[in-house]
Coordinates of N, CA and C in Angstrom, one line a residue:
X1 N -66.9 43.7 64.6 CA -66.1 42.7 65.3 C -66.3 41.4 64.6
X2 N -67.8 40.6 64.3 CA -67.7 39.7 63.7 C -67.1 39.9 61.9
X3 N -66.9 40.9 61.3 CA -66.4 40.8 59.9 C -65.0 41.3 60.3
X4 N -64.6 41.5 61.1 CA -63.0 41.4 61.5 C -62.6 39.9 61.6
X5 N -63.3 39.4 62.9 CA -63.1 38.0 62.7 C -63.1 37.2 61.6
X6 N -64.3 37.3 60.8 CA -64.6 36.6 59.7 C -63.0 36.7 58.6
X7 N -62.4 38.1 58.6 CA -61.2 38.0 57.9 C -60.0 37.4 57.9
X8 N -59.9 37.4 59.5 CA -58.8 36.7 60.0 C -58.8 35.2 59.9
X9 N -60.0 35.0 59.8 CA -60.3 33.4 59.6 C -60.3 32.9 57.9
X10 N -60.4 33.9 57.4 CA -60.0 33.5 55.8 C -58.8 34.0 55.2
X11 N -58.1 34.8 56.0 CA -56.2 34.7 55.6 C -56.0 33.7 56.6
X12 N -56.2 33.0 57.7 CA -55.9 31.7 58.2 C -56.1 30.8 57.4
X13 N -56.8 30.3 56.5 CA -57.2 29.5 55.2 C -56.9 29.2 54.3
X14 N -56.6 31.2 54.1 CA -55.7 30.8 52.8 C -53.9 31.0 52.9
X15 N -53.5 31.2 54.0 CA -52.4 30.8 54.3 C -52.4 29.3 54.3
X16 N -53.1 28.6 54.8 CA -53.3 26.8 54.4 C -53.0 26.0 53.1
X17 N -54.0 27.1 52.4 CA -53.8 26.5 51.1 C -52.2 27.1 50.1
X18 N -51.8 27.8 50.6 CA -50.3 28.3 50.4 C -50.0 27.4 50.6
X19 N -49.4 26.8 51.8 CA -49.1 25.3 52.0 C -48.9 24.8 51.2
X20 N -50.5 24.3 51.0 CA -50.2 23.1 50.0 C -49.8 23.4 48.6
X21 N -49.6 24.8 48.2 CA -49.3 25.0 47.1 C -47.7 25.0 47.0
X22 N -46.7 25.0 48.2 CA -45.2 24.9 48.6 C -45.5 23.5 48.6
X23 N -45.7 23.0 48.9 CA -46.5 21.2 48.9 C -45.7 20.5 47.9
X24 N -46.8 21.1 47.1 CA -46.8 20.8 45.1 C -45.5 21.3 44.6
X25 N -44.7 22.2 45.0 CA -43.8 23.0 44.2 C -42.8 22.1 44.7
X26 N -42.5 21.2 45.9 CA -41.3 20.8 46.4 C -41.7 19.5 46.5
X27 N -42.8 18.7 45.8 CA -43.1 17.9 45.2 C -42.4 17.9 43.6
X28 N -42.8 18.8 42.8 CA -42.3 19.2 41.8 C -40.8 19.0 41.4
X29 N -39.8 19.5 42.6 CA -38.6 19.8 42.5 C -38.0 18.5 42.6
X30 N -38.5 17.6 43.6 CA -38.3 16.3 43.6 C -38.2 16.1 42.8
X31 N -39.2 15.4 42.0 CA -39.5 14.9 40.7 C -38.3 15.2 40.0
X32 N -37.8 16.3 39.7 CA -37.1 16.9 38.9 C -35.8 16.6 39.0
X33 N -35.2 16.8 40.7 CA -34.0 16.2 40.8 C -33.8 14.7 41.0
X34 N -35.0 14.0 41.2 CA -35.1 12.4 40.7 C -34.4 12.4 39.5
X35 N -35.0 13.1 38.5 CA -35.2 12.7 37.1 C -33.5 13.0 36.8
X36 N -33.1 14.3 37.2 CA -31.8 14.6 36.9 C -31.0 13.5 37.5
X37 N -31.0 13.1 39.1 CA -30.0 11.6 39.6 C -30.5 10.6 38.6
X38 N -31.1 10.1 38.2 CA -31.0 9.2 37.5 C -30.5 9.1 36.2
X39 N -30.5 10.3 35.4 CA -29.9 10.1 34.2 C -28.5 10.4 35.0
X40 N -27.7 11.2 35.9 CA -26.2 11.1 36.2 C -25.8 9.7 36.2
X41 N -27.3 8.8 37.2 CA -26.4 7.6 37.2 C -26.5 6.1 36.1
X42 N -26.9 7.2 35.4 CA -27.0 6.0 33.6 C -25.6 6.5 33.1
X43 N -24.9 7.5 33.8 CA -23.6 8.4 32.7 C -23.1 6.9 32.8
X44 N -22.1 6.3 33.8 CA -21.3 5.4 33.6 C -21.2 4.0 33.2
X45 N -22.5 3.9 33.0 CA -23.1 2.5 32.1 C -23.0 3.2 30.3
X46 N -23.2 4.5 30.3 CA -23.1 4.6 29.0 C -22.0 5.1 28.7
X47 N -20.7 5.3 29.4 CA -19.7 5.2 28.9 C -18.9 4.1 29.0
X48 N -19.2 3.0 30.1 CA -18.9 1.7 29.8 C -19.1 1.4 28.7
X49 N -20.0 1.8 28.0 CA -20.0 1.0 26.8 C -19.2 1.2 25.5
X50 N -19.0 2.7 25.6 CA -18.7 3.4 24.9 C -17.1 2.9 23.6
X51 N -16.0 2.0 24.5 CA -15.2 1.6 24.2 C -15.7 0.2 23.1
X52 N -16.6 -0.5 23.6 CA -17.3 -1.1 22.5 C -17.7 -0.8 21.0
X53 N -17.5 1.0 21.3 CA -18.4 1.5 19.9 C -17.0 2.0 19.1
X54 N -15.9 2.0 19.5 CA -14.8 2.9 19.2 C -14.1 1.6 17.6
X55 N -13.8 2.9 16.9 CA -13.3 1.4 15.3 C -12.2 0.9 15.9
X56 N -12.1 -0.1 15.1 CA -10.3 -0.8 15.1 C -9.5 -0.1 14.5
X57 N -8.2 -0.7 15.4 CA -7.2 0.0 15.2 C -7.0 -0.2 13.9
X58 N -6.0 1.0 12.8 CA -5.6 1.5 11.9 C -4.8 -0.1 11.1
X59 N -5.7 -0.6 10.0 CA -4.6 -1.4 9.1 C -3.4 -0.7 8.6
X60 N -2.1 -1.4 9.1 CA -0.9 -0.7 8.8 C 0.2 -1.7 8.4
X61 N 1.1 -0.8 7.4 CA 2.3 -1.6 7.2 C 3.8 -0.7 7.5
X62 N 4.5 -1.8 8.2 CA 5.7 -0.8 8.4 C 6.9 -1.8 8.1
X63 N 7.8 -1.2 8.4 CA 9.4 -2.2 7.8 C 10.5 -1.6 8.6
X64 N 11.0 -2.6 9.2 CA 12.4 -1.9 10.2 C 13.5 -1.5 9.0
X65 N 13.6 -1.5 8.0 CA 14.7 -1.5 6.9 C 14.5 0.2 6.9
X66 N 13.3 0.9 7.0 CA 13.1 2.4 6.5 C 11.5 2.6 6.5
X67 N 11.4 4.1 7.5 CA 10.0 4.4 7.8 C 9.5 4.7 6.4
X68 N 8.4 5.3 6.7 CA 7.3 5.5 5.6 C 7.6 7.0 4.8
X69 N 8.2 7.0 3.9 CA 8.8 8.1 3.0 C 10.4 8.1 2.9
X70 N 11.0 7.5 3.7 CA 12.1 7.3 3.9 C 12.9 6.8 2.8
X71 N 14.5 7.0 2.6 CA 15.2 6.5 1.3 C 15.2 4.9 2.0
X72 N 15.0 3.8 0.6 CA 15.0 2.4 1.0 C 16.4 2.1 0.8
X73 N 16.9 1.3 1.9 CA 18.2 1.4 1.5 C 19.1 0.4 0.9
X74 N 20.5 0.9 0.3 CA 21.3 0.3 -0.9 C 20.8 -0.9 -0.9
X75 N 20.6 -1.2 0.1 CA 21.0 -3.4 -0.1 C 19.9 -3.9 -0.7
X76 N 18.8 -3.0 -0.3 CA 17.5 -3.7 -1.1 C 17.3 -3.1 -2.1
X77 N 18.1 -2.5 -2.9 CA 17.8 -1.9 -4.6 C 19.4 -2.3 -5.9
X78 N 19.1 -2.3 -6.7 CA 19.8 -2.8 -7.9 C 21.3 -2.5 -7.2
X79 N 21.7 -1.3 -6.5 CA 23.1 -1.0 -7.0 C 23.7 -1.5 -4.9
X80 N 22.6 -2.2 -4.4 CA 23.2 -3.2 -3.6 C 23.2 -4.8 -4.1
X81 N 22.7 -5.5 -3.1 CA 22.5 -7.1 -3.3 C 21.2 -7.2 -3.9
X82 N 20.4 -6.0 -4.0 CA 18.8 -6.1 -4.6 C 18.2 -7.3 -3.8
X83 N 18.0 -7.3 -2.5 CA 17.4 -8.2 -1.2 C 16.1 -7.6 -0.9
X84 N 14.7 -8.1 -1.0 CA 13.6 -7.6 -0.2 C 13.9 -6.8 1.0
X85 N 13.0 -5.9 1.4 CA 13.2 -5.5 2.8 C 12.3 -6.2 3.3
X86 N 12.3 -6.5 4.9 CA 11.3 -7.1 5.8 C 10.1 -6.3 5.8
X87 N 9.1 -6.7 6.9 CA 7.9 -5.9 6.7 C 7.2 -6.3 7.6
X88 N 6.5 -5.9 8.6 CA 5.5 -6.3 9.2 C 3.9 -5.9 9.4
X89 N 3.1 -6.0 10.0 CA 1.9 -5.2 9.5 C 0.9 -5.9 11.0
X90 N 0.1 -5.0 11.3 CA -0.9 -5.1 12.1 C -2.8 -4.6 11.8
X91 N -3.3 -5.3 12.0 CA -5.1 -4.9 12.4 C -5.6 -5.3 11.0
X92 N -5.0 -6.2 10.2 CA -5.8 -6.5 9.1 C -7.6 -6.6 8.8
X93 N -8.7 -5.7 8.3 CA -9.7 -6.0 8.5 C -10.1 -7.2 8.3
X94 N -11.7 -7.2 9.4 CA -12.2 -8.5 9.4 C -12.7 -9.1 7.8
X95 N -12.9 -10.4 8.0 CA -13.0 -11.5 7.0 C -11.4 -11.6 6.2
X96 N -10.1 -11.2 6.5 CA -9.2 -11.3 5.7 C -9.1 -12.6 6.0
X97 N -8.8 -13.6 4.4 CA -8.8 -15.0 4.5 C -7.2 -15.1 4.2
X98 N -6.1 -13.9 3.3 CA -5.2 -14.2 3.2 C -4.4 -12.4 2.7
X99 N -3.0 -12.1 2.7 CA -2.6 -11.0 2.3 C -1.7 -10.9 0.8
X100 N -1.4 -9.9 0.7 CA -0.9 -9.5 -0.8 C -0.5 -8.6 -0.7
X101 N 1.5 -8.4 -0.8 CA 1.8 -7.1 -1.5 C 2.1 -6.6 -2.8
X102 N 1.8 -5.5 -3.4 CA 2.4 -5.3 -4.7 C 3.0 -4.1 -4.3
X103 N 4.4 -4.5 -5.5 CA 4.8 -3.1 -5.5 C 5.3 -2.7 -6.8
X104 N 5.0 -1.0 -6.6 CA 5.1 -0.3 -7.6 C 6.1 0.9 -7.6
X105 N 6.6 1.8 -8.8 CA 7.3 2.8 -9.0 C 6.0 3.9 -9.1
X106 N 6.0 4.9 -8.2 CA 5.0 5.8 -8.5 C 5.6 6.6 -9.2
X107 N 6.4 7.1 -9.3 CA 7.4 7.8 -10.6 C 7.6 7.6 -11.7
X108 N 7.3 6.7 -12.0 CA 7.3 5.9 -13.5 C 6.0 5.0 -13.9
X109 N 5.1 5.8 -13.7 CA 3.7 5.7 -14.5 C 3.1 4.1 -13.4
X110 N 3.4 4.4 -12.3 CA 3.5 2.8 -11.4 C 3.8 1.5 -11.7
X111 N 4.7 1.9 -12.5 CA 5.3 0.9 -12.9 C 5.5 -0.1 -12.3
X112 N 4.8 -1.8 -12.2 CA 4.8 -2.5 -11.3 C 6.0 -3.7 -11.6
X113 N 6.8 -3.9 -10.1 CA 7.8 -4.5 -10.0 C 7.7 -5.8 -9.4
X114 N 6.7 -6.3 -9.0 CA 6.3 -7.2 -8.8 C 5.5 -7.4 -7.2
X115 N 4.8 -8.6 -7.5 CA 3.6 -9.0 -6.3 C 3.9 -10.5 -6.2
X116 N 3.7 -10.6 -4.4 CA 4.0 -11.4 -3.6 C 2.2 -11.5 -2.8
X117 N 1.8 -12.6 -2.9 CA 0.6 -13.1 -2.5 C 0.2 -14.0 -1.9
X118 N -1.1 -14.9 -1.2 CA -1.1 -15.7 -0.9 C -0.3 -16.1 0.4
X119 N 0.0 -14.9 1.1 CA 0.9 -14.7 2.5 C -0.6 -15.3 3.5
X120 N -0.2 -16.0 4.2 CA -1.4 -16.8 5.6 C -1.7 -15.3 6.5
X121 N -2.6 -15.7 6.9 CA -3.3 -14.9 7.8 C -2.8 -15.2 9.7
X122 N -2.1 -16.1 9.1 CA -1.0 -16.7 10.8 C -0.3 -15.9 10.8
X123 N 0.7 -15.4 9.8 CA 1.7 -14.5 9.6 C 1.5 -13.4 9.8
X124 N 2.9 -12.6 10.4 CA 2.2 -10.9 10.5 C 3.3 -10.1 10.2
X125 N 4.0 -10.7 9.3 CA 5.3 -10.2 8.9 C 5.7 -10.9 7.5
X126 N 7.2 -10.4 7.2 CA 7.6 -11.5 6.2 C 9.3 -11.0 6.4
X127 N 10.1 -11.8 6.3 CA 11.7 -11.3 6.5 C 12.4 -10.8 5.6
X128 N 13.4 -10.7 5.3 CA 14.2 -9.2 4.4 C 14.5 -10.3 3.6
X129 N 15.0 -10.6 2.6 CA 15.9 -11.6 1.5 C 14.7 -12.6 1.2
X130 N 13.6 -12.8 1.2 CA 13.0 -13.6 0.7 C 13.6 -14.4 -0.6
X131 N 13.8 -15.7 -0.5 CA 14.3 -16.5 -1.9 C 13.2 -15.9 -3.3
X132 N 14.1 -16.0 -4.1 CA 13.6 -15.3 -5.4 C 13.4 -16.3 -6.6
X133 N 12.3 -17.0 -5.9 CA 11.7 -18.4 -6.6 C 10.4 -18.0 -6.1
X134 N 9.8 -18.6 -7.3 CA 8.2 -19.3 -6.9 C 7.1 -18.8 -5.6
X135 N 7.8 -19.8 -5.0 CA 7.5 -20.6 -3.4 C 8.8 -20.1 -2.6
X136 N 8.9 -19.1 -2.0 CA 9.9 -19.4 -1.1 C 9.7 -20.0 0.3
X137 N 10.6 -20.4 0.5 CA 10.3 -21.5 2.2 C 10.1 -20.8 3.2
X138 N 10.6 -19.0 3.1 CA 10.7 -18.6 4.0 C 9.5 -18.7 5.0
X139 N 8.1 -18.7 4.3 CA 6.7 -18.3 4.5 C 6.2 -18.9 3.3
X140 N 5.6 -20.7 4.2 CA 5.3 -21.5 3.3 C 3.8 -20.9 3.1
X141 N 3.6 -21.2 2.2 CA 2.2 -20.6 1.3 C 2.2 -19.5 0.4
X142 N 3.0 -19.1 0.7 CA 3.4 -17.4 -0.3 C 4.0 -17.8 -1.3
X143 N 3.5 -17.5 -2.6 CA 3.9 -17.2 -4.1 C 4.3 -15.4 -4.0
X144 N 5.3 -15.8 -5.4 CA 5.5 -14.6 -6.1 C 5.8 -14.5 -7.6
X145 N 5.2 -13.8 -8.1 CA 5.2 -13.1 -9.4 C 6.1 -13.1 -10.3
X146 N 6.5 -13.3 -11.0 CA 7.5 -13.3 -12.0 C 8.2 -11.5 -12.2
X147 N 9.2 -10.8 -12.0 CA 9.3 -9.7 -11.6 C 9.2 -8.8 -13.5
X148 N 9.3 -7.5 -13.2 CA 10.1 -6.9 -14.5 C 11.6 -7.6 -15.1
X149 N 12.1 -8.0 -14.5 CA 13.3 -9.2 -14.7 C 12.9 -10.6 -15.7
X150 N 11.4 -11.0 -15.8 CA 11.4 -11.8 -15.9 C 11.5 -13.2 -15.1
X151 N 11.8 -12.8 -13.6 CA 12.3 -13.9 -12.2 C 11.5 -13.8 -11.4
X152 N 11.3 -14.7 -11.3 CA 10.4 -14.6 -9.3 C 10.7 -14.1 -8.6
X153 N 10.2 -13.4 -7.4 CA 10.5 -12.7 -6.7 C 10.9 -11.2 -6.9
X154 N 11.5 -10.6 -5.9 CA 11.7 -8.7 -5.3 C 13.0 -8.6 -6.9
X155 N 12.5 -7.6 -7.3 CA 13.2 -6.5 -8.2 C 13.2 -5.2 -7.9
X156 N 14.2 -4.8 -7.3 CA 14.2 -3.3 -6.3 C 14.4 -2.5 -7.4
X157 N 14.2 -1.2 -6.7 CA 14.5 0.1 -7.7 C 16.0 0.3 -8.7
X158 N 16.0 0.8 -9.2 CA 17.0 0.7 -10.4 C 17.3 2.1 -11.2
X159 N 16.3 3.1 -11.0 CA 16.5 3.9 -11.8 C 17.8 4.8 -11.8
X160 N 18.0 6.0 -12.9 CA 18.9 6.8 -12.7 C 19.1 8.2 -11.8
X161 N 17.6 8.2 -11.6 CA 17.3 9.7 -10.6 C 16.7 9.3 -9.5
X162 N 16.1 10.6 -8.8 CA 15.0 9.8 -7.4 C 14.0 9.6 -8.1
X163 N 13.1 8.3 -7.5 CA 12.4 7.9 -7.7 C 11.3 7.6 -6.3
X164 N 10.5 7.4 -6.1 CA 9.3 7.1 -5.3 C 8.3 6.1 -5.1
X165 N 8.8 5.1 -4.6 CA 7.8 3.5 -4.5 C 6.8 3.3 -3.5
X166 N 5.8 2.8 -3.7 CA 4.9 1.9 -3.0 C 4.8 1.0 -2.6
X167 N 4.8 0.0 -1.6 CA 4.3 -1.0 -1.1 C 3.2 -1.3 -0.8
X168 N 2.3 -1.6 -1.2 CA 0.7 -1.8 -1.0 C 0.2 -3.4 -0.3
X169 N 0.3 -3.3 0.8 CA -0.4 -4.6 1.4 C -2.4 -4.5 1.4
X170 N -2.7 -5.4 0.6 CA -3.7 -6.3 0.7 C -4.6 -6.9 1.5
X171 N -5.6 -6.8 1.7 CA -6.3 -8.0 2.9 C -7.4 -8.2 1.8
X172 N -7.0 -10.0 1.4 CA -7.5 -10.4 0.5 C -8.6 -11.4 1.1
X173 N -9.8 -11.7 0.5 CA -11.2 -12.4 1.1 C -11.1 -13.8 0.5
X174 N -9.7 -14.3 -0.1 CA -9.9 -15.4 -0.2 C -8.4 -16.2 0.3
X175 N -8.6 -17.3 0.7 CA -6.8 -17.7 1.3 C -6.2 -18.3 0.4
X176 N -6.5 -18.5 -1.2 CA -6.1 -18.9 -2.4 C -6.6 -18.2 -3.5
X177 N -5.3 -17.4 -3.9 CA -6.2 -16.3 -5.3 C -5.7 -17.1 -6.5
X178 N -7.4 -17.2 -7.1 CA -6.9 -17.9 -8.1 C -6.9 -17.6 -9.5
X179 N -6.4 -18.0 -10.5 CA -6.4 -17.8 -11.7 C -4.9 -17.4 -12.0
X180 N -3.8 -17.8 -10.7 CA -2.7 -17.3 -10.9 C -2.2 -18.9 -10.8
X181 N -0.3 -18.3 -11.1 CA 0.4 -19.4 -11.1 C 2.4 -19.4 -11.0
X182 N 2.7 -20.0 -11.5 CA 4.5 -19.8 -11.9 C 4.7 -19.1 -12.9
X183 N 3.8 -18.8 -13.6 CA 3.8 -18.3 -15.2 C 3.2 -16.8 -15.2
X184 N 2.5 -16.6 -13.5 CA 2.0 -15.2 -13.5 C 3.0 -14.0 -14.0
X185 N 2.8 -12.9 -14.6 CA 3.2 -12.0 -14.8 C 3.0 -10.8 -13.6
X186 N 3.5 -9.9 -13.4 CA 3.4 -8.5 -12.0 C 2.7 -8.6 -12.3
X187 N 1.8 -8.0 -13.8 CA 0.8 -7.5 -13.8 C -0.8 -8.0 -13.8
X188 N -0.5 -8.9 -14.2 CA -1.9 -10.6 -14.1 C -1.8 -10.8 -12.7
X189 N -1.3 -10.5 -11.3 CA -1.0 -11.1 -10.1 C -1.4 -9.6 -10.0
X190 N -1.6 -8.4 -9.9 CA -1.6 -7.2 -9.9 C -3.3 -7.1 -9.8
X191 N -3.7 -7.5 -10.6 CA -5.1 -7.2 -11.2 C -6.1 -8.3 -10.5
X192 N -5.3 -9.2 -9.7 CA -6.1 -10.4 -9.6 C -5.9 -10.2 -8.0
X193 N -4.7 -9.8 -7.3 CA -5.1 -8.7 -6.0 C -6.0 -8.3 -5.9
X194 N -6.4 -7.1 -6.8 CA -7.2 -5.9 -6.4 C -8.5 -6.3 -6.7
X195 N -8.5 -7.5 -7.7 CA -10.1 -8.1 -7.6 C -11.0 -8.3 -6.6
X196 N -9.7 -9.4 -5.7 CA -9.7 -10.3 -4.5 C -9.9 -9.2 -2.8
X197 N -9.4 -7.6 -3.0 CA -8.5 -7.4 -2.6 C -10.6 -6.4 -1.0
X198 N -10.0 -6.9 -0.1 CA -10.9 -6.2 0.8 C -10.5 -4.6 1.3
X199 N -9.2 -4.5 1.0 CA -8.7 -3.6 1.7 C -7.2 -3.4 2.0
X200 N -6.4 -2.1 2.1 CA -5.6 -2.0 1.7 C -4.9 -0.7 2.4
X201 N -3.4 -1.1 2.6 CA -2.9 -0.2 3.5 C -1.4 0.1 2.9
X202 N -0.5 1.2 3.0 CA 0.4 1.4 1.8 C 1.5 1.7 2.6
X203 N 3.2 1.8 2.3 CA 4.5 1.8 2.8 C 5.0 2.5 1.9
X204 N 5.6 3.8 1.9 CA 6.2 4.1 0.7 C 7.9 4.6 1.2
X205 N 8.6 4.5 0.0 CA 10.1 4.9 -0.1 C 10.7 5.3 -1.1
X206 N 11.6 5.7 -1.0 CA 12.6 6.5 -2.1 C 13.9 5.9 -2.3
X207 N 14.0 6.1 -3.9 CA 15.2 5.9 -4.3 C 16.5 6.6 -4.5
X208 N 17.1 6.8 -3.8 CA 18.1 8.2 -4.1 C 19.5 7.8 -4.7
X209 N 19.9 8.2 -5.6 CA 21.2 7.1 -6.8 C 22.1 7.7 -6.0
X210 N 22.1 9.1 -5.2 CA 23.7 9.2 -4.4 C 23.7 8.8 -3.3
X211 N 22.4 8.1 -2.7 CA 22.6 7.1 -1.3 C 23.7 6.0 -1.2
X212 N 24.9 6.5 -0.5 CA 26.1 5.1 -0.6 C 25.1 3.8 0.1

């Protein structure tokens, strides 16, 4: 009778300490689903942030005259009025102090037709017919190059077959590129870009001789 008792009284005991061993385990769990709510509620602070981390938008150049591969059309090449096409451009990278286009024939060993430079960083465009001087007024502060013509200013495509151009806009690190002048040649304005030149975003078009 007394070692009956005596048993009952030590699975009463150790049923107790079971307890506290459910105790510990739902102590445990806690802990755990603490640990889990709190990193859920860091998610939205760290995707607040996340837009902070994202690059800038794409340096780009585009032209209402004709998309990117598109034929450039008659008016702005030899067998129209040979008139610049317009141009505009967005997200130039940072430190750009001033811009630069050149352009080239990729069909003909890139044959460069001339560069327009020294465009302000106010500006975020340039208009179609640019004067074909020096300095044009259109967009005071902008020079241009003396063309394959031997003239200042845009000398559009000309060739006898299709041909394939570039437009290369610039973001240049200084707001005066120097070593140029009236006397610059494409190619001396060409070289003195790319010296200057932080970065660089491209427009291309085609020449098609049976485009009316």
């Amino acid at each position: 009778m007394k070692w009956t008792l005596a048993l009952a009284l030590f699975a009463t005991l150790s049923a107790c300490g079971g307890g506290d061993d459910d105790d510990d385990g739902s102590t445990t769990a806690d802990a755990a689903t603490g640990t889990a709510a709190d990193a859920m509620s860091s998610g939205p602070d760290a995707m607040a942030t996340g837009p902070d981390a994202m690059p800038q938008a794409a340096f780009s150049l585009t032209s209402t005259a004709f998309a990117d591969g598109a034929v450039i059309p008659t008016v702005h090449t030899c067998r129209g009025v040979d008139t610049s096409p317009p141009f505009a451009w967005t997200n130039p990278p940072a430190g750009t102090q001033s811009l630069a286009i050149v352009f080239v024939d990729l069909s003909f060993n890139n044959f460069n037709h001339g560069v327009v430079w020294d465009i302000p960083t106010s500006v975020n465009a340039l208009p179609a017919n640019l004067s074909k001087v020096f300095e044009p007024s259109e967009v005071p502060g902008t020079k241009q190059s003396l063309s394959w013509r031997d003239q200042p200013g845009y000398a559009g495509p000309c060739p006898p077959a299709d041909h394939t151009y570039e437009f290369k806009l610039h973001a240049l690190d200084v707001a005066t590129l120097p070593g140029v002048d009236a006397t610059t040649t494409e190619n001396q304005a060409k070289a003195a870009v790319e010296a200057a030149s932080l970065g660089f975003t491209t427009l291309e078009g085609t020449f098609d001789p049976n485009n009316p």
